[in-house]
């Protein structure tokens, strides 16, 4: 089955073609970072308008790259949620219109299921069952995955997601948007030990997260540095390192607990923050100590992209699932509501 995937959940327009026999045929992505940087964050209306502007050129690019004519697909998959409703509607309406015009089925895909399955696009994909750490700007969750659509939530953030904490902490220090990559870049020049932040909720049992307190700790430390005139670039680097260490070590501790509690040895990390090198290194060391292994997508497929939507959609479409009604766009959508792969209907 050949599936066109469309991703427009936030500020990146992604289009891809996936073939169940040949794998990924082509993908293209346009990021709106430059558009939103001046505002310090994503402006929903601007994001929606830019998706309208970028989608058709990206569709043409992907079909040309794959050596196919537009419409030479068996189905269309699109991100139906969660995300910004206006942005989602652009992709959903476009996908449904294309599917109707080409006479093929369409299916709305869960954005986080796309992230969770992105490592399946790699040469050495994980086998079920496994524990998944979904870590992005909007989500920080630990999920037991027994099969596609068979998900058990083990723990999640009670407030800010890890990626959100990265971006907000960067903004507090006057760093440009998006803050996560900026903090990671500065942390490489940071000095060990000048600052130390708490590892939240690691001193108690459970698999829940909380990152809002880290923002307050960063703000307090930064304000103290400013008041004493020590707010230079090196201070930003030292703060960035301490913050990154706190977040990554917290995530590693919780992942270790999840593997030990479930008795599983395979860990998957997915979402934008999974591209962080310190986090990957920490999880690789931890899983090796437990005799397990960790899996993740290549960096380009850690952020939002069309390839993950095309792949996830293909798996469900081959199981007979497709949209039964109108356009689907959901700002909030718990992943536990997804039907198992063998169920039909959507």
Tab-separated table of C-alpha atoms in Angstrom, residues 26 31 59 73 78 80 92 110 119 145 147 149 155 158 160 173-174 179 202 207 234 296-297:
chain	number	residue	atom	x	y	z
A	26	UNK	CA	10.139	10.631	-0.322
A	31	UNK	CA	9.769	24.700	9.329
A	59	UNK	CA	3.109	17.905	-2.282
A	73	UNK	CA	-1.424	6.579	-4.000
A	78	UNK	CA	-3.136	13.209	7.961
A	80	UNK	CA	-5.986	14.765	13.125
A	92	UNK	CA	-7.178	17.602	7.430
A	110	UNK	CA	-2.829	10.606	16.170
A	119	UNK	CA	11.691	4.597	15.086
A	145	UNK	CA	3.344	-0.428	24.136
A	147	UNK	CA	1.237	-3.470	19.885
A	149	UNK	CA	-3.024	0.740	19.413
A	155	UNK	CA	3.050	8.213	33.917
A	158	UNK	CA	1.593	16.951	35.984
A	160	UNK	CA	4.866	21.460	31.877
A	173	UNK	CA	17.402	33.831	29.918
A	174	UNK	CA	16.734	35.915	26.822
A	179	UNK	CA	14.754	27.463	23.166
A	202	UNK	CA	12.671	11.475	41.759
A	207	UNK	CA	6.397	7.577	37.160
A	234	UNK	CA	29.366	32.010	30.214
A	296	UNK	CA	15.034	6.271	18.526
A	297	UNK	CA	14.489	7.862	15.146
